[in-house]
Amino acid sequence: MATGALLAQDAFKLDTGNTAWMMTSAVIVLMMTVPGLAFFYGGMVRSKSVLNMMVMNFVAAGVVGFIWILYGYSMTFAGNTSGINEIFDNPFKYFGLVGLTDDNSLLGGSGVPALVAVGFQATFAVITVALITGAIADRIKFGSWIAFSAVWVTAVYFPLAHMVWGGGLLSGDGPIASALSTPIDFAGGSVVHMNAGAAGLALALLLGRRKGWPKEPMRPHNLPYVMLGAALLWVGWFGFNAGSEGAADGTAGRAWINTFVATCVAMLAWMATEKFRDGKATSLGAASGVVAGLVAITPAAAAVDSYGAMLIGLVAGVVCALAVGLKFKFGFDDALDVVGVHLVGGFVGTVLIGFVATDKQGGWFPDGAEKGLFYGGGVTQLATQVVVAVIAIVFSFVLTYVIGSIIKAITGLRVAEADEVGGVDFAIHGETAYDTTPATGGRVKEGISA
């Protein structure tokens, strides 16, 4: 999140333009999860799992949204940064948002009310948890997913968001900034994407492979859903990245342009890689390339120029298209390529900042950061970006593995084999997405087969 919007102010002064933009951004970022990610992931799974995948995304919003308002915002952005508060903030300072006023708004420097800032940041926490579901499709217990969501967002997401955006260890006020340079993560390469990707990898390893994978084909059951989901994600991502400026200004414009062009290039690069490797460019490849480009440009959105954004999109499109094959080589069942797209894409975007960051792009460049290697800087910013990326990945993976292991020991993580084979939609929810039962002439109640 852009530090320029986090400045303290003597007295809050409402800016209606900035406030309207931030409320709009919050709405379209929430749209990225429901329905965007729900359709994207729902189309990629088999027909017997589509409802479960969509419901897991909806439930992520419910669980995380509730916890965020209760203590998550306070644990992330209460403003304490010394001692243990370099890792996480005080969850009780604004418990239930009591005591939070516009005079201590996170976006007060932009004239945006405190509650609008709370809502905007809530949508980031929601989608980070929801992203993990793609790695664990078809096989996790529903109750275990709910428990995991609550514990993980508390123990992993809130601390990492505080460390990067709340003035903690990985921020411009932390020891890495003092020793090297200010880390650059404009909108969540580490907090959202590498975090979710590392968590997805840890859970996928704990759950084990789906029955029949990789020998049996497990193709997406509804590619139009995937394309629809990707389109919703692309639109929503303008709120995600440009909204992270916290204001409607030139920096938001730079983030918007970079988000657009990096995604365009990444989509084309993914499809070209497919064509060269497989002989055909696919709709799934186009949708995946869109997401890869969006992921990679996220940390760099306002810190690079148009050429830098194009390079990030190009590299992300090619590298992520190749990285999704790693699961077959190493044997981990990352069902919907959360590792290959979000972990790898987030890492690519974060590290490439060390090559293409520039303060001449008409956007945002934090104090203490250095230009990238291709723009006359040295290796310092590159080293900073690599260190932060590695810390974020290790932090998320280790804690996720511990949390998942504890839940596995208490309640179990995986559904019964018969439920997995028959389909988790009916086994868990008592429903199916598509009614294939022949008509019998019996009465049918609204929404429920009689």
Short mmCIF file of C-alpha atoms in Angstrom, two decimals:
data_model
loop_
_atom_site.label_atom_id
_atom_site.label_comp_id
_atom_site.label_asym_id
_atom_site.label_seq_id
_atom_site.Cartn_x
_atom_site.Cartn_y
_atom_site.Cartn_z
CA MET A 1 0.00 0.00 0.00
CA ALA A 2 1.38 3.42 -0.91
CA THR A 3 2.97 5.04 2.10
CA GLY A 4 2.04 8.49 0.85
CA ALA A 5 -1.54 7.93 1.89
CA LEU A 6 -0.59 6.94 5.45
CA LEU A 7 0.63 10.33 6.61
CA ALA A 8 -0.57 11.59 9.97
CA GLN A 9 -2.65 14.75 9.99
CA ASP A 10 -3.47 17.42 12.57
CA ALA A 11 -7.18 17.38 11.81
CA PHE A 12 -9.06 15.17 9.42
CA LYS A 13 -10.44 16.90 6.33
CA LEU A 14 -12.78 14.88 4.13
CA ASP A 15 -11.90 14.56 0.44
CA THR A 16 -15.05 13.37 -1.29
CA GLY A 17 -13.32 12.48 -4.56
CA ASN A 18 -10.74 10.25 -2.89
CA THR A 19 -13.40 8.74 -0.65
CA ALA A 20 -15.66 7.89 -3.59
CA TRP A 21 -12.74 6.25 -5.40
CA MET A 22 -11.77 4.17 -2.37
CA MET A 23 -15.34 3.00 -1.78
CA THR A 24 -15.59 2.03 -5.44
CA SER A 25 -12.25 0.23 -5.24
CA ALA A 26 -13.37 -1.68 -2.17
CA VAL A 27 -16.50 -2.88 -3.96
CA ILE A 28 -14.69 -4.12 -7.06
CA VAL A 29 -11.92 -5.77 -5.04
CA LEU A 30 -14.59 -7.70 -3.12
CA MET A 31 -16.04 -8.61 -6.53
CA MET A 32 -12.69 -10.26 -7.31
CA THR A 33 -13.45 -12.94 -4.71
CA VAL A 34 -17.23 -13.22 -5.03
CA PRO A 35 -18.03 -13.81 -7.77
CA GLY A 36 -14.71 -13.44 -9.68
CA LEU A 37 -12.48 -16.03 -8.03
CA ALA A 38 -15.47 -18.27 -7.33
CA PHE A 39 -16.19 -18.49 -11.07
CA PHE A 40 -12.51 -18.73 -12.03
CA TYR A 41 -11.79 -21.61 -9.66
CA GLY A 42 -15.29 -23.08 -9.98
CA GLY A 43 -14.89 -23.51 -13.71
CA MET A 44 -11.45 -25.10 -13.32
CA VAL A 45 -12.56 -27.94 -11.05
CA ARG A 46 -14.59 -30.98 -12.12
CA SER A 47 -18.38 -30.72 -12.16
CA LYS A 48 -18.72 -32.75 -8.96
CA SER A 49 -16.71 -30.14 -6.99
CA VAL A 50 -17.84 -26.79 -8.39
CA LEU A 51 -20.32 -25.87 -5.64
CA ASN A 52 -17.86 -26.77 -2.91
CA MET A 53 -15.20 -24.58 -4.50
CA MET A 54 -17.57 -21.64 -4.81
CA VAL A 55 -18.87 -22.06 -1.27
CA MET A 56 -15.32 -22.18 0.12
CA ASN A 57 -14.71 -18.79 -1.49
CA PHE A 58 -17.93 -17.37 -0.07
CA VAL A 59 -17.14 -18.78 3.37
CA ALA A 60 -13.65 -17.26 3.24
CA ALA A 61 -15.34 -13.88 2.84
CA GLY A 62 -17.67 -14.59 5.74
CA VAL A 63 -15.06 -15.82 8.19
CA VAL A 64 -12.37 -13.29 7.33
CA GLY A 65 -14.79 -10.37 7.11
CA PHE A 66 -16.12 -11.08 10.59
CA ILE A 67 -12.66 -11.46 12.12
CA TRP A 68 -11.30 -8.40 10.30
CA ILE A 69 -13.92 -6.12 11.83
CA LEU A 70 -13.56 -7.73 15.25
CA TYR A 71 -9.78 -7.56 15.67
CA GLY A 72 -8.02 -8.03 12.32
CA TYR A 73 -7.79 -4.37 11.39
CA SER A 74 -6.45 -3.48 14.81
CA MET A 75 -3.94 -6.34 14.70
CA THR A 76 -2.66 -5.01 11.38
CA PHE A 77 -2.97 -1.21 11.48
CA ALA A 78 -3.26 0.00 15.08
CA GLY A 79 -0.09 2.05 14.68
CA ASN A 80 2.25 0.28 17.10
CA THR A 81 5.65 -0.72 15.69
CA SER A 82 8.08 -1.40 18.55
CA GLY A 83 9.04 -4.69 20.19
CA ILE A 84 6.63 -7.50 19.39
CA ASN A 85 4.59 -4.95 17.45
CA GLU A 86 7.19 -5.17 14.69
CA ILE A 87 5.54 -8.53 13.92
CA PHE A 88 1.89 -7.89 14.75
CA ASP A 89 -0.10 -5.02 16.18
CA ASN A 90 -2.39 -4.74 19.19
CA PRO A 91 -5.64 -6.63 18.41
CA PHE A 92 -7.49 -4.91 21.26
CA LYS A 93 -6.75 -1.25 20.53
CA TYR A 94 -9.60 -0.98 18.03
CA PHE A 95 -11.44 -4.19 18.92
CA GLY A 96 -14.72 -4.14 17.04
CA LEU A 97 -13.51 -0.80 15.61
CA VAL A 98 -14.38 0.89 18.91
CA GLY A 99 -12.23 3.99 19.37
CA LEU A 100 -11.33 4.29 15.69
CA THR A 101 -12.01 7.80 14.43
CA ASP A 102 -11.34 9.73 11.26
CA ASP A 103 -8.53 11.57 13.04
CA ASN A 104 -6.56 8.31 13.11
CA SER A 105 -7.72 7.01 9.73
CA LEU A 106 -5.25 4.82 7.88
CA LEU A 107 -5.88 7.01 4.82
CA GLY A 108 -6.31 10.27 6.70
CA GLY A 109 -3.60 11.94 4.65
CA SER A 110 -5.85 11.48 1.60
CA GLY A 111 -8.99 12.68 3.33
CA VAL A 112 -10.55 9.20 3.36
CA PRO A 113 -12.60 8.26 6.46
CA ALA A 114 -11.33 5.51 8.74
CA LEU A 115 -14.18 3.10 8.05
CA VAL A 116 -13.65 3.34 4.30
CA ALA A 117 -10.00 2.38 4.80
CA VAL A 118 -11.09 -0.52 7.02
CA GLY A 119 -13.43 -1.78 4.31
CA PHE A 120 -10.86 -1.49 1.54
CA GLN A 121 -8.24 -3.45 3.46
CA ALA A 122 -10.81 -6.08 4.45
CA THR A 123 -11.16 -7.11 0.83
CA PHE A 124 -7.42 -7.86 0.62
CA ALA A 125 -7.58 -10.18 3.60
CA VAL A 126 -10.61 -11.92 2.10
CA ILE A 127 -9.09 -12.67 -1.27
CA THR A 128 -5.76 -13.82 0.18
CA VAL A 129 -7.49 -16.57 2.14
CA ALA A 130 -9.76 -17.45 -0.79
CA LEU A 131 -6.80 -17.86 -3.16
CA ILE A 132 -5.55 -20.80 -1.10
CA THR A 133 -8.61 -22.88 -2.03
CA GLY A 134 -7.26 -23.43 -5.53
CA ALA A 135 -4.42 -25.58 -4.22
CA ILE A 136 -6.65 -27.86 -2.13
CA ALA A 137 -9.63 -28.41 -4.44
CA ASP A 138 -11.75 -31.59 -4.25
CA ARG A 139 -10.47 -32.98 -0.97
CA ILE A 140 -10.53 -30.80 2.16
CA LYS A 141 -13.15 -31.14 4.89
CA PHE A 142 -15.46 -28.14 4.96
CA GLY A 143 -15.26 -27.70 8.73
CA SER A 144 -11.49 -27.96 8.62
CA TRP A 145 -11.39 -25.26 5.94
CA ILE A 146 -13.46 -22.93 8.11
CA ALA A 147 -11.21 -23.54 11.12
CA PHE A 148 -8.08 -23.12 9.01
CA SER A 149 -9.34 -19.84 7.54
CA ALA A 150 -9.91 -18.33 10.98
CA VAL A 151 -6.59 -19.43 12.43
CA TRP A 152 -4.52 -18.69 9.32
CA VAL A 153 -5.76 -15.17 8.75
CA THR A 154 -4.99 -14.41 12.40
CA ALA A 155 -1.60 -16.06 12.66
CA VAL A 156 -0.23 -15.48 9.15
CA TYR A 157 -2.05 -12.81 7.13
CA PHE A 158 -2.47 -10.12 9.80
CA PRO A 159 1.17 -10.32 10.96
CA LEU A 160 2.59 -10.31 7.42
CA ALA A 161 0.37 -7.40 6.37
CA HIS A 162 1.49 -5.50 9.47
CA MET A 163 5.15 -6.28 8.81
CA VAL A 164 4.92 -4.96 5.23
CA TRP A 165 2.26 -2.22 5.36
CA GLY A 166 1.81 -1.44 9.04
CA GLY A 167 5.31 -0.23 9.86
CA GLY A 168 6.73 -3.60 10.93
CA LEU A 169 9.82 -5.63 10.15
CA LEU A 170 9.49 -5.65 6.36
CA SER A 171 8.40 -2.03 5.95
CA GLY A 172 10.33 1.14 5.28
CA ASP A 173 10.74 1.50 9.03
CA GLY A 174 12.16 -1.99 9.57
CA PRO A 175 15.67 -3.42 9.85
CA ILE A 176 15.90 -4.45 6.19
CA ALA A 177 15.30 -0.86 5.14
CA SER A 178 18.01 0.27 7.56
CA ALA A 179 20.52 -2.34 6.39
CA LEU A 180 19.76 -2.26 2.65
CA SER A 181 16.95 -0.12 1.23
CA THR A 182 13.20 0.35 1.57
CA PRO A 183 11.33 -2.70 0.28
CA ILE A 184 8.85 -1.99 -2.51
CA ASP A 185 5.50 -3.79 -2.38
CA PHE A 186 2.86 -1.40 -3.64
CA ALA A 187 -0.23 -3.61 -3.50
CA GLY A 188 0.56 -7.05 -2.14
CA GLY A 189 3.11 -9.19 -3.96
CA SER A 190 4.31 -10.55 -0.64
CA VAL A 191 1.28 -9.95 1.57
CA VAL A 192 -1.25 -11.48 -0.82
CA HIS A 193 0.27 -13.57 -3.59
CA MET A 194 3.44 -15.17 -2.27
CA ASN A 195 1.66 -15.57 1.05
CA ALA A 196 -1.29 -17.43 -0.49
CA GLY A 197 0.97 -19.44 -2.80
CA ALA A 198 3.25 -20.64 0.00
CA ALA A 199 0.22 -21.49 2.15
CA GLY A 200 -1.36 -23.39 -0.74
CA LEU A 201 1.81 -25.41 -1.20
CA ALA A 202 1.98 -26.29 2.50
CA LEU A 203 -1.66 -27.40 2.61
CA ALA A 204 -1.38 -29.35 -0.64
CA LEU A 205 1.55 -31.30 0.82
CA LEU A 206 -0.37 -32.00 4.03
CA LEU A 207 -3.49 -33.12 2.19
CA GLY A 208 -1.71 -35.27 -0.36
CA ARG A 209 -2.69 -35.93 -3.94
CA ARG A 210 -6.25 -36.19 -5.21
CA LYS A 211 -7.40 -39.72 -5.92
CA GLY A 212 -6.16 -40.60 -9.40
CA TRP A 213 -3.86 -37.60 -9.85
CA PRO A 214 -1.77 -37.29 -12.01
CA LYS A 215 -2.71 -40.39 -14.03
CA GLU A 216 -6.36 -39.52 -14.54
CA PRO A 217 -7.28 -36.38 -16.52
CA MET A 218 -8.82 -33.70 -14.30
CA ARG A 219 -9.77 -31.08 -16.84
CA PRO A 220 -11.71 -27.88 -16.13
CA HIS A 221 -15.42 -28.64 -16.43
CA ASN A 222 -16.56 -25.18 -17.57
CA LEU A 223 -14.12 -22.97 -19.45
CA PRO A 224 -16.65 -20.16 -19.96
CA TYR A 225 -16.80 -19.88 -16.15
CA VAL A 226 -13.01 -19.64 -16.11
CA MET A 227 -13.03 -16.88 -18.72
CA LEU A 228 -15.80 -15.01 -16.90
CA GLY A 229 -13.90 -15.28 -13.64
CA ALA A 230 -10.68 -14.05 -15.23
CA ALA A 231 -12.52 -11.06 -16.71
CA LEU A 232 -14.02 -10.15 -13.33
CA LEU A 233 -10.59 -10.48 -11.72
CA TRP A 234 -9.02 -8.23 -14.34
CA VAL A 235 -11.62 -5.50 -13.83
CA GLY A 236 -11.45 -5.78 -10.05
CA TRP A 237 -7.67 -5.64 -10.06
CA PHE A 238 -7.77 -1.99 -11.10
CA GLY A 239 -9.32 -1.31 -7.72
CA PHE A 240 -6.78 -3.64 -6.11
CA ASN A 241 -3.72 -1.89 -7.56
CA ALA A 242 -4.81 1.65 -8.39
CA GLY A 243 -6.88 1.74 -5.21
CA SER A 244 -3.79 0.94 -3.17
CA GLU A 245 -2.63 4.52 -3.68
CA GLY A 246 -5.43 5.51 -1.31
CA ALA A 247 -6.33 8.48 -3.50
CA ALA A 248 -7.57 9.40 -6.97
CA ASP A 249 -4.39 10.95 -8.35
CA GLY A 250 -1.56 10.51 -10.81
CA THR A 251 -0.02 7.64 -8.89
CA ALA A 252 -3.31 5.76 -9.10
CA GLY A 253 -3.27 6.48 -12.83
CA ARG A 254 0.23 5.06 -13.17
CA ALA A 255 -0.83 1.94 -11.27
CA TRP A 256 -3.88 1.59 -13.54
CA ILE A 257 -1.84 1.86 -16.74
CA ASN A 258 0.82 -0.56 -15.53
CA THR A 259 -1.81 -3.05 -14.39
CA PHE A 260 -3.42 -2.89 -17.81
CA VAL A 261 -0.35 -3.20 -20.01
CA ALA A 262 1.45 -5.83 -17.91
CA THR A 263 -1.64 -8.01 -18.05
CA CYS A 264 -2.01 -7.58 -21.81
CA VAL A 265 1.59 -8.65 -22.38
CA ALA A 266 1.42 -11.54 -19.90
CA MET A 267 -1.67 -12.99 -21.57
CA LEU A 268 0.00 -12.87 -24.99
CA ALA A 269 3.23 -14.31 -23.60
CA TRP A 270 1.44 -17.23 -21.93
CA MET A 271 -0.46 -18.05 -25.11
CA ALA A 272 2.70 -17.80 -27.21
CA THR A 273 4.45 -20.17 -24.79
CA GLU A 274 1.56 -22.62 -25.13
CA LYS A 275 1.61 -22.39 -28.91
CA PHE A 276 5.34 -23.01 -29.06
CA ARG A 277 5.26 -25.84 -26.51
CA ASP A 278 1.94 -27.56 -27.24
CA GLY A 279 0.96 -26.40 -30.70
CA LYS A 280 -2.21 -24.61 -29.56
CA ALA A 281 -3.04 -21.46 -27.64
CA THR A 282 -5.97 -22.13 -25.30
CA SER A 283 -8.71 -20.19 -23.56
CA LEU A 284 -7.45 -21.55 -20.24
CA GLY A 285 -4.01 -20.23 -21.13
CA ALA A 286 -5.41 -16.81 -21.94
CA ALA A 287 -7.25 -16.66 -18.62
CA SER A 288 -4.22 -17.92 -16.71
CA GLY A 289 -1.95 -15.42 -18.46
CA VAL A 290 -4.26 -12.61 -17.41
CA VAL A 291 -4.02 -13.65 -13.77
CA ALA A 292 -0.25 -14.18 -13.96
CA GLY A 293 0.25 -10.66 -15.29
CA LEU A 294 -2.02 -9.17 -12.64
CA VAL A 295 -0.18 -11.02 -9.89
CA ALA A 296 3.29 -10.02 -11.09
CA ILE A 297 2.57 -6.33 -11.54
CA THR A 298 0.90 -6.00 -8.13
CA PRO A 299 4.01 -5.21 -6.06
CA ALA A 300 5.43 -2.94 -8.77
CA ALA A 301 2.24 -1.26 -9.95
CA ALA A 302 3.24 2.36 -9.33
CA ALA A 303 7.02 1.97 -9.00
CA VAL A 304 7.91 1.19 -12.62
CA ASP A 305 7.32 2.88 -15.97
CA SER A 306 5.40 1.40 -18.89
CA TYR A 307 8.44 -0.42 -20.26
CA GLY A 308 9.13 -1.95 -16.87
CA ALA A 309 5.51 -3.08 -16.64
CA MET A 310 5.74 -4.66 -20.08
CA LEU A 311 8.89 -6.54 -19.09
CA ILE A 312 7.27 -7.79 -15.89
CA GLY A 313 4.26 -9.00 -17.88
CA LEU A 314 6.43 -10.71 -20.46
CA VAL A 315 8.56 -12.57 -17.92
CA ALA A 316 5.57 -13.51 -15.79
CA GLY A 317 3.62 -14.85 -18.76
CA VAL A 318 6.44 -17.12 -19.87
CA VAL A 319 7.74 -18.18 -16.46
CA CYS A 320 4.33 -18.90 -14.93
CA ALA A 321 3.25 -20.87 -18.01
CA LEU A 322 6.29 -23.08 -17.46
CA ALA A 323 6.04 -23.10 -13.66
CA VAL A 324 2.60 -24.70 -13.58
CA GLY A 325 4.30 -27.88 -14.77
CA LEU A 326 6.50 -28.06 -11.68
CA LYS A 327 3.81 -29.92 -9.74
CA PHE A 328 4.14 -32.88 -12.12
CA LYS A 329 7.90 -32.90 -11.81
CA PHE A 330 7.97 -32.67 -8.02
CA GLY A 331 4.75 -34.55 -7.29
CA PHE A 332 2.74 -32.02 -5.28
CA ASP A 333 -0.93 -31.72 -6.23
CA ASP A 334 -1.52 -27.98 -6.51
CA ALA A 335 -4.90 -28.52 -8.11
CA LEU A 336 -5.51 -25.11 -9.74
CA ASP A 337 -1.91 -23.81 -9.94
CA VAL A 338 -1.83 -21.44 -7.00
CA VAL A 339 1.88 -22.13 -6.62
CA GLY A 340 2.70 -21.75 -10.31
CA VAL A 341 0.76 -18.50 -10.72
CA HIS A 342 0.61 -16.74 -7.35
CA LEU A 343 3.78 -17.88 -5.60
CA VAL A 344 5.94 -17.79 -8.72
CA GLY A 345 4.21 -14.75 -10.23
CA GLY A 346 4.45 -12.80 -6.98
CA PHE A 347 8.12 -13.70 -6.68
CA VAL A 348 8.84 -12.70 -10.29
CA GLY A 349 7.16 -9.32 -9.88
CA THR A 350 8.80 -8.62 -6.53
CA VAL A 351 12.30 -9.49 -7.70
CA LEU A 352 12.04 -7.71 -11.06
CA ILE A 353 11.45 -4.49 -9.15
CA GLY A 354 15.16 -4.70 -8.37
CA PHE A 355 15.81 -4.37 -12.11
CA VAL A 356 13.15 -1.91 -13.31
CA ALA A 357 12.18 0.32 -10.38
CA THR A 358 12.43 3.99 -11.27
CA ASP A 359 11.50 7.30 -9.69
CA LYS A 360 10.84 8.84 -13.13
CA GLN A 361 7.57 7.07 -13.91
CA GLY A 362 5.12 9.70 -12.69
CA GLY A 363 3.97 7.43 -9.89
CA TRP A 364 5.16 6.39 -6.47
CA PHE A 365 8.67 5.82 -5.17
CA PRO A 366 9.12 5.39 -1.41
CA ASP A 367 11.78 7.21 0.57
CA GLY A 368 14.86 5.05 1.04
CA ALA A 369 14.24 2.89 -2.03
CA GLU A 370 16.77 2.74 -4.85
CA LYS A 371 16.43 2.55 -8.60
CA GLY A 372 16.67 -0.81 -10.32
CA LEU A 373 19.71 -2.13 -12.12
CA PHE A 374 18.35 -1.28 -15.57
CA TYR A 375 17.75 2.33 -14.53
CA GLY A 376 21.15 3.18 -13.15
CA GLY A 377 20.85 1.73 -9.67
CA GLY A 378 23.07 -0.83 -8.01
CA VAL A 379 22.24 -4.27 -6.60
CA THR A 380 20.93 -2.97 -3.28
CA GLN A 381 17.26 -2.80 -4.23
CA LEU A 382 17.48 -6.19 -5.91
CA ALA A 383 18.95 -7.67 -2.73
CA THR A 384 16.21 -6.05 -0.67
CA GLN A 385 13.46 -7.46 -2.87
CA VAL A 386 14.93 -10.98 -2.78
CA VAL A 387 15.34 -10.94 1.01
CA VAL A 388 11.77 -9.75 1.60
CA ALA A 389 10.37 -12.30 -0.85
CA VAL A 390 12.22 -15.19 0.78
CA ILE A 391 11.19 -14.12 4.29
CA ALA A 392 7.53 -13.85 3.24
CA ILE A 393 7.54 -17.28 1.60
CA VAL A 394 9.29 -19.04 4.49
CA PHE A 395 7.14 -17.29 7.11
CA SER A 396 3.92 -18.30 5.37
CA PHE A 397 4.95 -21.84 4.50
CA VAL A 398 6.24 -22.76 7.95
CA LEU A 399 3.33 -21.29 9.90
CA THR A 400 0.79 -22.75 7.48
CA TYR A 401 2.33 -26.18 7.78
CA VAL A 402 2.18 -25.95 11.58
CA ILE A 403 -1.42 -24.74 11.58
CA GLY A 404 -2.48 -27.39 9.07
CA SER A 405 -0.72 -30.13 11.03
CA ILE A 406 -2.50 -29.16 14.24
CA ILE A 407 -5.92 -29.12 12.56
CA LYS A 408 -5.11 -32.42 10.86
CA ALA A 409 -4.28 -33.98 14.23
CA ILE A 410 -7.47 -32.67 15.90
CA THR A 411 -10.19 -33.00 13.27
CA GLY A 412 -8.50 -34.36 10.17
CA LEU A 413 -8.09 -32.42 6.94
CA ARG A 414 -9.20 -34.72 4.17
CA VAL A 415 -12.64 -36.03 3.26
CA ALA A 416 -13.26 -39.77 3.06
CA GLU A 417 -12.11 -41.42 -0.16
CA ALA A 418 -15.66 -42.39 -1.13
CA ASP A 419 -16.79 -38.77 -0.73
CA GLU A 420 -13.90 -37.52 -2.84
CA VAL A 421 -14.57 -40.02 -5.62
CA GLY A 422 -18.32 -39.47 -5.56
CA GLY A 423 -17.94 -35.71 -5.41
CA VAL A 424 -17.64 -33.29 -2.51
CA ASP A 425 -20.59 -31.22 -3.71
CA PHE A 426 -23.10 -33.88 -2.75
CA ALA A 427 -21.07 -35.45 0.06
CA ILE A 428 -20.54 -32.17 1.93
CA HIS A 429 -23.40 -29.94 0.83
CA GLY A 430 -26.09 -32.38 -0.30
CA GLU A 431 -26.32 -30.57 -3.62
CA THR A 432 -25.11 -30.86 -7.19
CA ALA A 433 -24.40 -28.02 -9.59
CA TYR A 434 -26.14 -29.61 -12.55
CA ASP A 435 -29.38 -31.58 -12.35
CA THR A 436 -28.91 -34.65 -14.54
CA THR A 437 -31.78 -36.62 -13.00
CA PRO A 438 -34.43 -37.60 -15.58
CA ALA A 439 -37.79 -35.90 -15.08
CA THR A 440 -40.23 -38.11 -13.13
CA GLY A 441 -43.32 -35.95 -13.19
CA GLY A 442 -43.18 -35.35 -9.44
CA ARG A 443 -43.68 -31.95 -7.87
CA VAL A 444 -40.59 -29.80 -7.41
CA LYS A 445 -40.43 -27.22 -4.68
CA GLU A 446 -38.73 -23.92 -5.36
CA GLY A 447 -34.98 -24.56 -5.39
CA ILE A 448 -35.28 -28.05 -3.84
CA SER A 449 -36.06 -31.32 -5.60
CA ALA A 450 -39.01 -33.01 -3.93
#
